[in-house]
Coordinates of C-alpha atoms in Angstrom, one line a residue:
M1 CA 0.8 -0.9 -33.3
L2 CA 2.5 2.3 -34.5
V3 CA -0.9 3.8 -35.2
T4 CA -2.1 2.9 -31.7
I5 CA 1.0 4.4 -30.1
A6 CA 0.7 7.6 -32.1
L7 CA -3.0 7.8 -31.2
L8 CA -2.2 7.4 -27.5
L9 CA 0.5 10.1 -27.7
S10 CA -1.8 12.4 -29.4
L11 CA -4.5 11.9 -26.8
N12 CA -2.1 12.4 -24.0
A13 CA -0.8 15.7 -25.6
A14 CA -4.4 16.9 -26.2
S15 CA -5.4 16.0 -22.7
A16 CA -2.4 17.8 -21.3
A17 CA -3.1 20.9 -23.4
F18 CA -6.7 21.0 -22.5
L19 CA -6.2 20.4 -18.7
S20 CA -3.3 22.9 -18.6
G21 CA -5.4 25.5 -20.4
A22 CA -8.3 24.9 -18.1
G23 CA -6.0 25.1 -15.1
V24 CA -7.2 21.7 -13.9
A25 CA -5.2 20.1 -11.0
L26 CA -5.7 17.7 -8.2
R27 CA -5.3 18.2 -4.5
R28 CA -5.5 15.5 -1.9
G29 CA -7.2 17.0 1.1
N30 CA -5.2 20.1 2.0
G31 CA -2.0 18.6 0.5
P32 CA 0.1 19.7 -2.5
V33 CA -1.5 20.3 -5.9
I34 CA -0.7 17.8 -8.6
S35 CA -0.7 19.3 -12.1
A36 CA -2.4 17.6 -15.0
Q37 CA 1.0 17.2 -16.7
S38 CA 2.4 15.4 -13.7
R39 CA -0.6 13.0 -13.5
I40 CA -0.3 12.1 -17.2
A41 CA 3.5 11.5 -16.9
M42 CA 2.9 9.2 -13.9
V43 CA 0.2 7.2 -15.8
A44 CA 2.5 6.9 -18.9
K45 CA 5.5 5.8 -16.9
Q46 CA 6.4 2.2 -17.7
T47 CA 9.0 1.5 -15.0
P48 CA 7.7 0.4 -11.6
H49 CA 7.1 3.2 -9.0
G50 CA 10.5 3.9 -7.5
G51 CA 12.4 2.2 -10.3
K52 CA 12.3 -1.4 -9.1
L53 CA 9.5 -3.9 -8.9
I54 CA 9.6 -5.4 -5.4
D55 CA 9.2 -9.1 -4.7
L56 CA 9.3 -10.1 -1.1
F57 CA 8.5 -13.8 -1.4
V58 CA 11.2 -16.0 0.1
H59 CA 12.3 -19.5 -1.0
D60 CA 13.0 -20.9 2.5
K61 CA 9.5 -20.4 3.9
E62 CA 10.0 -22.8 6.8
A63 CA 13.0 -21.0 8.1
A64 CA 11.2 -17.7 8.0
K65 CA 8.2 -19.1 9.8
A66 CA 10.4 -20.7 12.5
A67 CA 11.7 -17.3 13.5
A68 CA 8.3 -15.9 14.3
D69 CA 7.3 -15.6 18.0
I70 CA 3.7 -14.3 17.7
T71 CA 0.9 -15.4 15.3
V72 CA -1.5 -12.7 14.1
E73 CA -4.7 -13.4 12.1
L74 CA -5.3 -10.7 9.5
N75 CA -8.6 -9.2 8.6
D76 CA -9.6 -8.7 5.0
R77 CA -8.1 -5.3 4.6
Q78 CA -4.8 -6.2 6.2
S79 CA -4.5 -9.4 4.1
C80 CA -4.9 -7.4 0.9
D81 CA -2.2 -4.9 2.1
V82 CA 0.2 -7.8 2.8
E83 CA -0.4 -9.4 -0.6
L84 CA 0.2 -6.1 -2.4
L85 CA 3.4 -5.4 -0.4
C86 CA 4.8 -8.9 -1.1
N87 CA 4.0 -9.0 -4.8
G88 CA 5.2 -5.5 -5.6
G89 CA 1.8 -3.8 -5.9
F90 CA 3.0 -1.2 -3.4
S91 CA 6.6 -0.8 -4.8
P92 CA 9.0 0.5 -3.6
L93 CA 7.8 -0.4 -0.1
T94 CA 9.5 -3.5 1.4
G95 CA 7.1 -3.7 4.3
F96 CA 4.6 -1.7 6.3
M97 CA 5.6 1.9 6.7
N98 CA 7.5 2.9 9.9
E99 CA 6.7 6.0 11.8
D100 CA 9.0 8.3 9.9
E101 CA 7.6 7.1 6.5
Y102 CA 4.0 7.3 7.8
T103 CA 4.5 10.9 9.1
S104 CA 6.1 12.0 5.8
V105 CA 3.3 10.6 3.7
V106 CA 0.6 12.0 5.9
Q107 CA 2.2 15.5 5.9
D108 CA 3.7 15.8 2.4
M109 CA 2.3 12.9 0.4
K110 CA 5.9 11.7 -0.1
L111 CA 8.2 9.1 1.3
P112 CA 11.3 10.5 3.1
S113 CA 13.2 9.9 -0.1
G114 CA 11.0 12.4 -1.9
L115 CA 9.1 9.8 -3.9
I116 CA 5.4 10.5 -4.2
F117 CA 3.2 8.1 -2.2
G118 CA -0.5 9.0 -1.8
L119 CA -1.6 7.2 1.4
P120 CA 0.1 5.5 4.3
V121 CA 0.3 1.7 4.3
V122 CA 0.5 0.6 7.9
M123 CA -0.3 -2.4 10.0
D124 CA -2.4 -1.9 13.1
T125 CA -2.7 -4.0 16.2
A126 CA -4.4 -4.0 19.6
D127 CA -2.1 -6.8 21.0
S128 CA 0.0 -5.4 23.8
N129 CA 2.5 -8.2 23.3
V130 CA 3.5 -6.9 20.0
K131 CA 6.6 -4.7 20.4
V132 CA 9.6 -3.5 18.4
G133 CA 11.7 -6.5 17.7
S134 CA 8.7 -8.9 17.6
K135 CA 8.5 -11.3 14.6
L136 CA 4.9 -11.9 13.6
L137 CA 3.6 -14.7 11.5
L138 CA 0.7 -13.1 9.6
T139 CA -2.0 -15.6 8.7
Y140 CA -5.3 -15.3 6.9
K141 CA -8.0 -18.0 6.8
G142 CA -5.6 -20.9 7.0
T143 CA -2.8 -19.3 4.8
D144 CA 0.5 -18.3 6.2
M145 CA 1.0 -15.0 4.2
A146 CA 4.2 -13.4 5.6
V147 CA 6.5 -12.9 8.5
M148 CA 6.8 -9.3 9.7
T149 CA 9.7 -8.0 11.7
V150 CA 8.4 -5.1 13.8
E151 CA 10.8 -2.1 13.5
S152 CA 8.5 0.7 14.6
A153 CA 5.4 1.1 16.9
W154 CA 3.5 4.3 17.7
E155 CA 0.1 5.7 18.4
P156 CA -0.9 8.0 15.5
D157 CA -2.8 11.2 15.5
K158 CA -5.8 9.8 13.6
P159 CA -7.8 13.1 13.2
K160 CA -4.7 14.7 11.6
E161 CA -4.3 11.6 9.4
C162 CA -7.9 11.8 8.2
L163 CA -7.8 15.6 7.5
S164 CA -4.5 15.4 5.7
C165 CA -5.3 12.2 3.6
Y166 CA -9.0 12.6 3.0
G167 CA -9.6 16.3 3.5
T168 CA -12.4 15.7 6.1
A169 CA -12.9 14.2 9.5
S170 CA -16.5 13.2 8.7
I171 CA -17.2 9.6 9.7
E172 CA -19.4 9.4 6.6
H173 CA -16.2 9.2 4.4
P174 CA -15.2 5.6 4.0
G175 CA -11.5 6.3 4.5
V176 CA -12.2 8.2 7.7
R177 CA -14.5 5.5 8.9
M178 CA -11.8 2.9 8.3
V179 CA -9.1 4.8 10.1
A180 CA -11.4 5.7 13.0
M181 CA -13.4 2.5 13.5
E182 CA -11.5 -0.4 11.9
R183 CA -7.9 0.3 12.6
A184 CA -6.6 -0.4 16.1
R185 CA -5.1 2.3 18.3
K186 CA -1.5 1.2 17.7
Y187 CA 0.3 1.2 14.3
I188 CA 3.4 -0.9 13.6
G189 CA 5.8 -0.9 10.7
G190 CA 8.5 -3.2 9.5
S191 CA 9.8 -5.5 6.8
L192 CA 8.0 -8.5 5.4
Q193 CA 9.1 -11.9 4.2
G194 CA 6.4 -13.3 1.8
L195 CA 5.2 -16.8 2.3
G196 CA 1.9 -17.4 0.4
V197 CA -1.2 -16.0 -1.2
P198 CA -4.7 -17.0 -0.1
T199 CA -7.6 -18.2 -2.3
R200 CA -10.0 -15.3 -2.0
D201 CA -13.8 -15.1 -2.3
F202 CA -13.4 -12.3 -4.8
P203 CA -10.8 -13.4 -7.4
C204 CA -9.8 -10.5 -9.7
A205 CA -10.1 -11.5 -13.4
T206 CA -7.4 -10.3 -15.7
P207 CA -7.0 -10.4 -19.5
K208 CA -4.6 -13.3 -19.1
G209 CA -7.0 -16.2 -18.8
G210 CA -9.2 -14.8 -16.0
A211 CA -6.8 -15.7 -13.1
R212 CA -5.4 -13.3 -10.6
H213 CA -1.9 -12.2 -11.7
A214 CA 0.8 -10.4 -9.7
P215 CA 2.4 -7.3 -11.1
R216 CA 5.5 -9.2 -12.3
Q217 CA 3.3 -11.6 -14.2
C218 CA 1.4 -8.8 -15.9
R219 CA 4.7 -7.4 -17.3
R220 CA 5.7 -10.5 -19.2

């Protein structure tokens, strides 16, 4: 174990020295440059992003569901976002980003708190009945996944989002194509109460027996 740790530290140090000497850095679109040292430090960090692993699943699921006034069937992409928000995969987020958080991430690749966050995580809808204050029961193929309290609703500047996040407005880019053609015109943000996780057609195998594990389970 000690040999393995020492080897990893040596590789990290060597990588940092090499990348620093070569002047290698990453830029997301036209956003800020991220140095090699910063990237290595982020990878090596053992604490959850933001310092706390989020878990949004509630014990009293029936009470949470009873408060919902609109049912929304999620698509594949939205259901994955909901699952990652609820199980802490998108820590420190406690729901879909509101307009201020979205704007901060698009412009500066950071949450308003200053914490780095690479891409916006938003819910989209074409339902005119969904407004600020609505409580949405989010379902996916027969599974009640979460209840969302809508706290923010806006129409984003999608060309700006694409240029800032992906560095291009070309529809050939999969991210641009998703924003332009898959996401609805209106974005909504708000907190989530997790209810359940669906059985997916594409289960993700993990080293722990081949089953899908949430971030908290992988840390045991």
